[in-house]
Coordinates of C-alpha atoms in Angstrom, one line a residue:
X202 CA 44.5 41.9 -47.0
X203 CA 47.0 44.4 -48.9
X204 CA 43.9 46.7 -49.9
X205 CA 42.4 46.2 -45.9
X206 CA 46.0 47.1 -45.1
X207 CA 46.4 50.0 -47.0
X208 CA 43.7 51.1 -45.5
X209 CA 43.4 51.0 -42.6
X210 CA 47.4 52.2 -42.3
X211 CA 46.8 56.3 -42.8
X212 CA 44.7 56.4 -39.9
X213 CA 47.4 53.9 -38.0
X214 CA 50.3 56.5 -38.6
X215 CA 48.0 59.8 -38.3
X216 CA 47.3 58.3 -34.8
X217 CA 51.0 57.2 -34.6
X218 CA 52.2 61.3 -35.3
X219 CA 49.2 63.1 -33.5
X220 CA 49.9 60.9 -30.5
X221 CA 53.5 62.0 -29.1
X222 CA 52.3 64.9 -27.6
X223 CA 49.2 63.6 -25.7
X224 CA 50.7 60.0 -25.0
X225 CA 54.2 62.6 -23.3
X226 CA 51.9 64.5 -20.7
X227 CA 50.2 61.5 -20.0
X228 CA 53.8 60.1 -18.7
X229 CA 54.9 63.0 -17.1
X230 CA 51.2 63.1 -14.8
X231 CA 50.9 60.3 -14.7
X232 CA 54.8 59.6 -12.7
X233 CA 55.9 57.7 -9.3
X234 CA 55.3 60.7 -6.7
X235 CA 57.4 58.6 -4.3
X236 CA 61.1 57.8 -5.0
X237 CA 59.4 53.5 -3.4
X238 CA 56.8 53.3 -6.2
X239 CA 57.5 50.7 -8.8
X240 CA 59.5 52.3 -11.4
X241 CA 57.8 52.8 -14.4
X242 CA 58.2 50.9 -18.0
X243 CA 58.8 53.2 -20.3
X244 CA 56.9 53.2 -23.5
X245 CA 57.4 54.0 -26.8
X246 CA 55.2 56.0 -28.9
X247 CA 55.2 54.5 -31.1
X248 CA 54.6 50.3 -29.3
X249 CA 52.1 52.2 -28.0
X250 CA 49.7 53.8 -31.0
X251 CA 50.6 51.5 -33.8
X252 CA 50.7 48.7 -31.7
X253 CA 47.3 49.1 -29.3
X254 CA 45.6 50.5 -32.9
X255 CA 46.0 47.1 -34.3
X256 CA 45.9 44.5 -31.7
X257 CA 43.6 46.5 -29.2
X258 CA 40.4 46.5 -31.4
X259 CA 42.1 42.6 -32.4
X260 CA 42.0 41.8 -28.7
X261 CA 37.6 43.7 -28.3
X262 CA 36.8 41.1 -31.0
X263 CA 38.9 38.4 -29.3
X264 CA 38.2 38.5 -26.0
X265 CA 34.8 38.4 -26.7
X266 CA 34.5 35.4 -28.8
X267 CA 36.8 32.5 -26.9
X268 CA 33.8 34.4 -23.7
X269 CA 31.2 32.4 -26.5
X270 CA 29.8 31.2 -30.0
X271 CA 27.9 34.4 -31.7
X272 CA 24.7 33.8 -32.5
X273 CA 22.1 33.2 -35.3
X274 CA 21.0 37.3 -34.9
X275 CA 23.7 39.0 -37.2
X276 CA 26.4 39.4 -34.4
X277 CA 28.9 36.7 -36.3
X278 CA 29.2 39.2 -39.6
X279 CA 28.8 42.0 -37.5
X280 CA 32.9 42.8 -37.4
X281 CA 32.8 41.4 -41.4
X282 CA 30.9 43.6 -42.9
X283 CA 33.7 46.3 -42.0
X284 CA 35.8 44.7 -44.0
X285 CA 33.3 45.7 -46.8
X286 CA 32.9 49.2 -45.2
X287 CA 36.4 49.6 -46.9
X288 CA 35.3 49.1 -50.7
X289 CA 31.7 51.9 -48.8
X290 CA 32.4 55.0 -47.7
X291 CA 30.0 54.7 -44.6
X292 CA 31.0 52.8 -40.8
X293 CA 29.5 55.3 -38.4
X294 CA 27.4 52.6 -37.3
X295 CA 29.2 49.8 -37.3
X296 CA 28.3 48.4 -40.8
X297 CA 24.9 48.4 -39.2
X298 CA 21.6 49.6 -41.2
X299 CA 20.7 53.5 -41.1
X300 CA 25.0 54.1 -41.9
X301 CA 24.6 57.8 -43.7
X302 CA 26.5 58.7 -46.2
X303 CA 29.8 60.1 -46.3
X304 CA 30.9 58.9 -42.7
X305 CA 34.3 57.1 -42.1
X306 CA 34.5 53.7 -41.7
X307 CA 35.5 52.6 -38.6
X308 CA 38.0 49.5 -40.0
X309 CA 37.2 45.3 -38.6
X310 CA 39.7 44.9 -35.7
X311 CA 40.0 40.7 -37.0
X312 CA 40.8 41.4 -41.0
X313 CA 43.0 44.8 -40.0
X314 CA 45.0 42.9 -37.9
X315 CA 45.3 39.6 -40.3
X316 CA 46.7 42.5 -42.8
X317 CA 48.5 43.8 -40.7
X318 CA 50.7 40.3 -40.3
X319 CA 49.2 39.8 -36.3
X320 CA 46.9 37.3 -35.3
X321 CA 43.2 37.4 -33.8
X322 CA 43.4 34.6 -31.0
X323 CA 42.6 36.4 -27.5
X324 CA 44.8 36.8 -24.6
X325 CA 44.8 35.0 -21.7
X326 CA 43.8 35.9 -18.3
X327 CA 46.0 38.9 -16.0
X328 CA 49.3 36.9 -14.5
X329 CA 50.8 38.6 -11.9
X330 CA 52.7 41.8 -11.3
X331 CA 53.9 43.2 -14.0
X332 CA 56.5 45.4 -12.6
X333 CA 54.2 48.2 -13.8
X334 CA 52.7 51.2 -11.4
X335 CA 49.9 50.9 -9.7
X336 CA 46.9 51.9 -11.1
X337 CA 46.3 54.2 -8.2
X338 CA 48.9 56.3 -8.8
X339 CA 47.5 55.9 -12.9
X340 CA 44.3 56.9 -12.0
X341 CA 44.4 59.7 -9.0
X342 CA 45.6 62.6 -11.3
X343 CA 42.7 62.3 -13.8
X344 CA 40.3 60.7 -11.3
X345 CA 40.9 63.5 -8.2
X346 CA 41.2 66.8 -10.7
X347 CA 39.0 69.5 -10.3
X348 CA 37.1 69.3 -13.7
X349 CA 35.1 66.8 -12.3
X350 CA 33.6 68.5 -9.6
X351 CA 32.6 67.5 -6.5
X352 CA 31.3 63.7 -6.3
X353 CA 33.2 61.0 -8.2
X354 CA 33.4 57.2 -8.7
X355 CA 35.4 54.6 -10.5
X356 CA 36.2 50.7 -10.6
X357 CA 38.1 48.9 -13.2
X358 CA 37.4 45.3 -14.0
X359 CA 40.1 42.5 -15.4
X360 CA 37.8 41.5 -18.4
X361 CA 38.5 37.8 -18.5
X362 CA 38.3 37.4 -14.8
X363 CA 35.5 39.5 -13.3
X364 CA 38.6 40.2 -10.8
X365 CA 38.5 44.1 -9.8
X366 CA 41.6 46.4 -10.3
X367 CA 41.1 49.6 -8.7
X368 CA 37.5 51.2 -6.9
X369 CA 36.5 54.7 -6.0
X370 CA 33.6 55.5 -4.2
X371 CA 33.0 52.9 -7.0
X372 CA 29.8 51.2 -4.5
X373 CA 28.2 54.9 -4.4
X374 CA 25.4 55.2 -6.4
X375 CA 25.7 59.0 -8.6
X376 CA 23.9 60.0 -11.9
X377 CA 24.8 58.3 -14.8
X378 CA 23.1 59.8 -17.8
X379 CA 23.0 58.5 -21.0
X380 CA 25.6 55.5 -19.8
X381 CA 21.8 53.9 -17.8
X382 CA 22.1 52.8 -21.7
X383 CA 24.1 50.1 -21.5
X384 CA 21.8 49.4 -18.0
X385 CA 18.5 48.9 -20.9
X386 CA 21.0 47.0 -23.9
X387 CA 21.0 43.7 -21.4
X388 CA 17.7 44.0 -19.8
X389 CA 16.6 44.1 -23.3
X390 CA 19.3 40.9 -24.4
X391 CA 18.2 39.5 -21.0
X392 CA 14.3 39.7 -21.5
X393 CA 13.6 38.9 -25.7
X394 CA 15.7 37.4 -26.8
X395 CA 19.3 39.5 -28.6
X396 CA 17.1 38.2 -32.3
X397 CA 13.7 39.5 -31.6
X398 CA 12.8 41.5 -33.9
X399 CA 9.2 43.8 -34.0
X400 CA 6.3 44.9 -36.2
X401 CA 4.7 46.8 -37.4
X402 CA 2.0 45.5 -39.2
X403 CA -1.3 46.3 -41.1
X404 CA -4.9 45.2 -40.7
X405 CA -8.2 44.7 -42.5
X406 CA -11.8 44.8 -39.9
X407 CA -13.7 42.6 -41.9
X408 CA -17.0 44.1 -43.5
X409 CA -15.9 48.2 -42.0
X410 CA -13.3 49.0 -44.8
X411 CA -10.8 50.1 -42.1
X412 CA -7.5 49.5 -42.3
X413 CA -5.8 49.9 -39.3
X414 CA -2.4 50.6 -39.0
X415 CA -1.1 48.9 -36.4
X416 CA 2.3 49.6 -33.8
X417 CA 4.7 47.6 -32.8
X418 CA 7.2 49.8 -31.0
X419 CA 9.6 49.7 -33.5
X420 CA 12.0 53.0 -33.1
X421 CA 13.7 52.1 -36.6
X422 CA 10.8 51.8 -38.6
X423 CA 11.7 55.0 -41.3
X424 CA 9.4 56.5 -44.3
X425 CA 12.7 57.3 -46.2
X426 CA 13.3 56.3 -49.2
X427 CA 16.9 55.1 -49.0
X428 CA 15.8 52.0 -45.6
X429 CA 19.2 50.7 -45.3
X430 CA 17.6 47.0 -43.2
X431 CA 15.5 49.4 -41.4
X432 CA 11.5 48.3 -42.3
X433 CA 10.0 50.1 -44.4
X434 CA 7.0 52.0 -43.6
X435 CA 7.3 52.1 -47.8
X436 CA 7.4 48.3 -48.1
X437 CA 4.3 48.1 -45.7
X438 CA 2.9 50.1 -47.6
X439 CA 2.9 48.2 -51.5
X440 CA 2.1 44.7 -49.0
X441 CA -0.9 46.9 -48.5
X442 CA -2.0 48.3 -51.9
X443 CA -1.3 45.0 -53.2
X444 CA -3.5 43.3 -50.6
X445 CA -6.4 45.0 -50.2
X446 CA -6.4 45.0 -54.4
X447 CA -6.8 41.6 -54.9
X448 CA -10.0 42.0 -52.8
X449 CA -10.5 44.5 -55.0
X450 CA -10.4 47.4 -52.2
X451 CA -9.3 50.6 -53.3
X452 CA -11.4 52.9 -50.9
X453 CA -10.9 52.7 -46.5
X454 CA -11.1 54.3 -44.2
X455 CA -7.4 54.5 -42.1
X456 CA -6.6 54.7 -38.7
X457 CA -3.6 54.3 -36.2
X458 CA -3.0 51.8 -32.8
X459 CA -1.0 52.8 -30.8
X460 CA -2.6 50.6 -27.7
X461 CA 0.7 48.2 -27.5
X462 CA 2.0 50.7 -24.9
X463 CA 0.6 52.7 -21.8
X464 CA 1.2 56.0 -20.4
X465 CA 2.4 59.1 -20.3
X466 CA 4.3 59.8 -24.1
X467 CA 6.5 62.5 -23.3
X468 CA 9.4 61.9 -21.4
X469 CA 9.3 64.0 -17.8
X470 CA 12.8 66.3 -19.5
X471 CA 8.9 67.6 -21.6
X472 CA 9.2 68.9 -24.9
X473 CA 13.1 68.3 -26.2
X474 CA 14.9 67.5 -29.2
X475 CA 16.9 64.6 -28.0
X476 CA 13.5 62.7 -28.2
X477 CA 10.7 62.2 -29.2
X478 CA 7.2 61.4 -27.8
X479 CA 6.9 57.8 -27.4
X480 CA 4.3 56.0 -28.8
X481 CA 4.1 52.6 -30.6
X482 CA 4.0 53.7 -33.8
X483 CA 6.9 56.6 -35.0
X484 CA 8.6 56.2 -38.7
X485 CA 12.2 58.6 -38.5
X486 CA 11.6 58.6 -34.8
X487 CA 9.7 62.1 -35.5
X488 CA 12.8 63.9 -36.8
X489 CA 11.7 67.2 -39.2
X490 CA 15.3 67.9 -40.5
X491 CA 15.9 64.2 -42.7
X492 CA 18.8 63.0 -39.8
X493 CA 18.4 60.0 -38.3
X494 CA 21.5 60.9 -35.2
X495 CA 21.9 63.9 -32.4
X496 CA 19.3 66.1 -31.7
X497 CA 16.6 67.0 -34.2
X498 CA 12.5 69.8 -33.5
X499 CA 10.5 66.8 -33.4
X500 CA 7.2 66.2 -34.3
X501 CA 4.6 66.8 -31.7
X502 CA 1.4 62.8 -32.3
X503 CA 5.0 60.8 -33.9
X504 CA 1.7 58.1 -34.4
X505 CA -0.2 60.9 -36.4
X506 CA 2.7 61.7 -38.8
X507 CA 3.6 58.0 -39.4
X508 CA 0.3 57.3 -39.9
X509 CA -0.7 60.4 -42.8
X510 CA 3.1 59.1 -44.1
X511 CA 1.2 56.1 -44.5
X512 CA -2.2 57.4 -45.7
X513 CA 0.2 59.3 -48.3
X514 CA 2.0 56.4 -49.0
X515 CA -2.0 54.7 -50.5
X516 CA -2.7 56.9 -52.4
X517 CA -0.3 57.7 -54.6
X518 CA -0.6 53.8 -55.3
X519 CA -4.1 54.8 -56.1
X520 CA -6.2 53.6 -53.0
X521 CA -8.8 56.5 -51.4
X522 CA -8.2 57.4 -47.5
X523 CA -10.0 59.0 -45.1
X524 CA -7.9 61.4 -42.5
X525 CA -6.3 58.6 -40.2
X526 CA -7.2 58.4 -36.0
X527 CA -6.5 56.7 -33.4
X528 CA -8.0 53.4 -33.2
X529 CA -7.7 49.6 -31.6
X530 CA -7.4 46.7 -34.5
X531 CA -9.8 44.0 -33.1
X532 CA -9.2 40.3 -33.1
X533 CA -11.2 40.3 -36.0
X534 CA -8.6 42.2 -38.4
X535 CA -6.6 39.9 -41.0
X536 CA -3.2 41.4 -41.8
X537 CA -2.3 43.0 -44.8
X538 CA 0.7 43.3 -44.5
X539 CA 3.7 43.4 -42.4
X540 CA 7.5 44.1 -41.8
X541 CA 10.3 43.8 -39.9
X542 CA 13.3 45.5 -37.6
X543 CA 16.6 43.5 -38.0
X544 CA 17.4 41.9 -34.9
X545 CA 16.5 43.5 -31.3
X546 CA 20.7 42.6 -31.5
X547 CA 21.5 45.7 -34.3
X548 CA 18.8 48.1 -32.4
X549 CA 21.2 48.3 -29.6
X550 CA 24.4 48.6 -31.3
X551 CA 22.2 51.5 -32.9
X552 CA 21.2 52.9 -29.5
X553 CA 24.8 51.8 -28.3
X554 CA 26.9 53.6 -30.9
X555 CA 24.6 56.5 -31.8
X556 CA 23.4 57.2 -28.1
X557 CA 20.0 57.4 -29.4
X558 CA 17.0 57.9 -26.3
X559 CA 14.1 57.3 -29.0
X560 CA 15.3 53.6 -29.0
X561 CA 16.5 53.5 -24.9
X562 CA 12.8 53.7 -24.1
X563 CA 11.1 51.7 -26.5
X564 CA 13.6 48.9 -24.6
X565 CA 12.6 50.2 -21.9
X566 CA 8.6 49.5 -22.7
X567 CA 9.4 46.4 -25.0
X568 CA 11.7 44.6 -21.8
X569 CA 8.6 45.9 -19.6
X570 CA 5.9 43.8 -22.0
X571 CA 8.2 40.6 -21.9
X572 CA 8.2 41.0 -17.7
X573 CA 4.4 41.5 -17.9
X574 CA 5.1 45.6 -16.0
X575 CA 2.3 48.2 -18.1
X576 CA 5.2 49.9 -21.0
X577 CA 5.2 53.3 -19.5
X578 CA 8.6 54.8 -18.3
X579 CA 7.6 53.3 -14.3
X580 CA 6.5 49.6 -15.7
X581 CA 9.7 49.9 -18.2
X582 CA 12.1 51.3 -14.6
X583 CA 11.2 48.4 -12.8
X584 CA 11.1 45.9 -15.6
X585 CA 15.1 47.2 -16.5
X586 CA 15.7 46.7 -12.8
X587 CA 13.7 42.8 -12.8
X588 CA 15.8 41.7 -15.5
X589 CA 19.3 42.9 -13.6
X590 CA 18.3 41.7 -10.9
X591 CA 17.6 38.0 -12.2
X592 CA 21.2 38.1 -14.0
X593 CA 22.5 38.4 -10.0
X594 CA 24.1 42.0 -10.7
X595 CA 25.0 44.1 -8.1
X596 CA 21.9 46.5 -8.0
X597 CA 22.7 48.4 -4.2
X598 CA 21.6 52.4 -4.4
X599 CA 20.8 51.8 -8.1
X600 CA 18.0 53.2 -9.4
X601 CA 15.9 53.6 -12.4
X602 CA 13.8 55.7 -14.0
X603 CA 13.4 55.0 -18.0
X604 CA 15.7 53.9 -20.1
X605 CA 18.0 56.8 -22.0
X606 CA 19.3 58.3 -18.7
X607 CA 17.8 61.6 -19.5
X608 CA 16.2 61.2 -15.9
X609 CA 18.1 63.2 -13.9
X610 CA 17.1 60.3 -10.8
X611 CA 18.1 57.9 -12.2
X612 CA 21.3 56.6 -10.4
X613 CA 24.1 53.9 -11.2
X614 CA 27.4 53.0 -9.4
X615 CA 30.2 52.6 -11.1
X616 CA 30.9 48.8 -9.5
X617 CA 26.9 47.8 -11.4
X618 CA 28.2 49.6 -14.9
X619 CA 31.0 47.6 -15.2
X620 CA 29.3 44.5 -14.1
X621 CA 27.5 44.9 -16.4
X622 CA 29.4 45.1 -18.7
X623 CA 31.9 42.0 -17.4
X624 CA 28.6 39.7 -17.8
X625 CA 28.7 40.7 -21.0
X626 CA 31.2 38.8 -22.0
X627 CA 30.2 36.2 -19.8
X628 CA 30.4 32.9 -22.2
X629 CA 27.0 31.8 -20.8
X630 CA 25.4 34.5 -21.7
X631 CA 26.6 35.2 -25.3
X632 CA 23.3 37.0 -26.2
X633 CA 24.5 39.5 -24.2
X634 CA 27.9 40.4 -26.7
X635 CA 25.9 43.2 -28.3
X636 CA 26.2 45.3 -25.5
X637 CA 30.3 45.2 -26.8
X638 CA 30.2 45.3 -29.9
X639 CA 27.7 48.5 -29.9
X640 CA 30.0 50.8 -27.6
X641 CA 31.1 53.4 -29.9
X642 CA 35.5 52.8 -30.9
X643 CA 37.1 56.1 -30.2
X644 CA 38.2 58.4 -32.6
X645 CA 36.0 55.4 -35.2
X646 CA 32.5 55.4 -34.8
X647 CA 29.5 57.5 -33.1
X648 CA 29.5 59.4 -30.3
X649 CA 33.3 58.7 -29.7
X650 CA 33.9 59.6 -33.5
X651 CA 35.7 63.1 -33.1
X652 CA 36.9 62.0 -29.6
X653 CA 40.9 60.4 -27.7
X654 CA 42.1 61.8 -31.8
X655 CA 45.6 62.4 -30.4
X656 CA 45.2 59.7 -27.7
X657 CA 43.6 56.0 -27.4
X658 CA 41.9 55.8 -30.6
X659 CA 40.8 52.9 -31.3
X660 CA 42.0 50.8 -28.4
X661 CA 39.0 52.5 -26.0
X662 CA 35.2 51.6 -27.2
X663 CA 32.8 53.4 -24.3
X664 CA 29.4 54.8 -23.6
X665 CA 29.7 57.5 -23.3
X666 CA 27.8 60.8 -20.7
X667 CA 25.9 63.7 -20.6
X668 CA 24.0 65.9 -17.9
X669 CA 23.9 69.5 -17.1
X670 CA 26.8 68.9 -14.2
X671 CA 26.8 65.0 -14.6
X672 CA 30.1 63.2 -17.0
X673 CA 30.0 60.1 -17.1
X674 CA 32.8 57.4 -19.6
X675 CA 31.9 53.5 -19.0
X676 CA 33.4 50.5 -21.4
X677 CA 36.8 48.8 -22.1
X678 CA 40.4 49.4 -22.8
X679 CA 43.1 47.6 -23.7
X680 CA 46.1 47.6 -21.7
X681 CA 50.0 47.8 -23.3
X682 CA 49.9 43.9 -20.7
X683 CA 47.0 43.0 -23.8
X684 CA 44.6 42.3 -21.0
X685 CA 40.8 43.9 -21.9
X686 CA 39.4 45.7 -18.8
X687 CA 36.4 47.2 -18.5
X688 CA 36.6 50.5 -16.6
X689 CA 33.2 52.6 -15.6
X690 CA 34.0 56.7 -14.6
X691 CA 31.2 58.6 -13.1
X692 CA 31.3 62.4 -12.2
X693 CA 28.6 64.7 -10.7
X694 CA 28.8 68.6 -10.0
X695 CA 30.7 69.7 -13.4
X696 CA 30.9 73.2 -14.3
X697 CA 33.0 73.0 -17.4
X698 CA 31.8 69.6 -19.2
X699 CA 34.2 69.9 -21.9
X700 CA 37.1 70.1 -19.2
X701 CA 35.8 67.2 -17.7
X702 CA 35.0 65.1 -20.8
X703 CA 38.5 65.7 -21.3
X704 CA 39.4 64.4 -18.0
X705 CA 37.9 61.4 -18.1
X706 CA 38.9 60.3 -21.7
X707 CA 42.8 61.0 -20.1
X708 CA 42.3 58.8 -18.0
X709 CA 40.8 56.0 -20.3
X710 CA 44.0 56.7 -22.1
X711 CA 46.0 56.6 -19.4
X712 CA 44.4 52.9 -19.1
X713 CA 45.3 52.6 -22.0
X714 CA 49.5 53.6 -21.8
X715 CA 49.1 51.1 -17.8
X716 CA 51.1 47.9 -17.7
X717 CA 49.8 48.4 -14.2
X718 CA 50.2 46.3 -10.8

């Protein structure tokens, strides 16, 4: 505990020092504009920053725990793994496989609080009015700012009770950008279950000497030496070689099968560094620069690229192959070896933390398959809507065209986004919990690593969304009364992406600093 506390205190100290100016500005910005408004409570900077940064992280985990038991899918240890991360580098991906070396570790919420002498129990439902400011007066200076363009919507909901505390244009359907991934995550987990795994296999066609590399749609399959817990193409090749040697086979015709998915592989946005062609067989998302997240130049044909890498691995092990070409494994094909992805819960967390478009589109197609739809962009979109409708979520005005949010024709409402987060905390749906645990942590992980460093670091957990002219933010925040809130902010027609992003961050920080009525 001492080691954990010592590891975290410097981060909190920096937050205390850095937060002062911004909290002061926010306090001034939300000061009542009329003597008839309730007098705001004084919030000392050191109390807000240090207290919220520790208690906020713990409460976010604590309320979720109260909402239902963890599944046997790795989620029970997801936060505990953060304590172990203090012994090593990493943490940009919640301690999950694929964490890049040298990344700053994000502290585990319950151990951090315990190490600082606190408790880890959850806060109960919101009680009566606490004498704080009204939420509209707190948020209006930010949500009405010109930086948010000509159209915006917002909603705030108490996550433990489902009570909506604030809404403006909350039923207006706007372009959600990457906050669409929250919907994709809920739909995929609902359709497939948090324990579901995606399997890639190598199969031998009898009497032909043909080995078929069969894609199972795993977007996290890797050909790199350090698989770090993800499915490894090298492991699959080693197993295939072993099985071939047992049959005294040393030369094969190599093919690859991508027929699990249908339709066009290219996203409607066209060739783009933010996403590779969507195929049932890919290694390292078709990246050409060794990266694991973010924009990167991609190969034109990820399936052929993965098969070529597989062929090279077989050749290195002494099995001669032909140049691989497309094919389809027959029902008579004998499986030689398989590798499987981590559970779907881990894929969802990685998708949300890093805003991974490739995983998002793969999960949309897997949801389509589980829902009886064709594994296409259109089928995935229909399947997402179907799964959300089954959950009783408010779909009025919503329109899905992909799973990633890259399609500008997607439409979601603030009501739907907050409802998705509330559903993820529902005791009746414990398998949806990765939607909450996968949200980036402000100032610590994923797409929020470099945001909120002078504001509500550790208190806000949110999915970001950015397209040209569109800025969105949806997630959870702990207010000064210790209540866990879900929020969604959407803005369209923005002209300065950086200023719009900062304005949304300020709105979330103001929400965290509020003990509002």
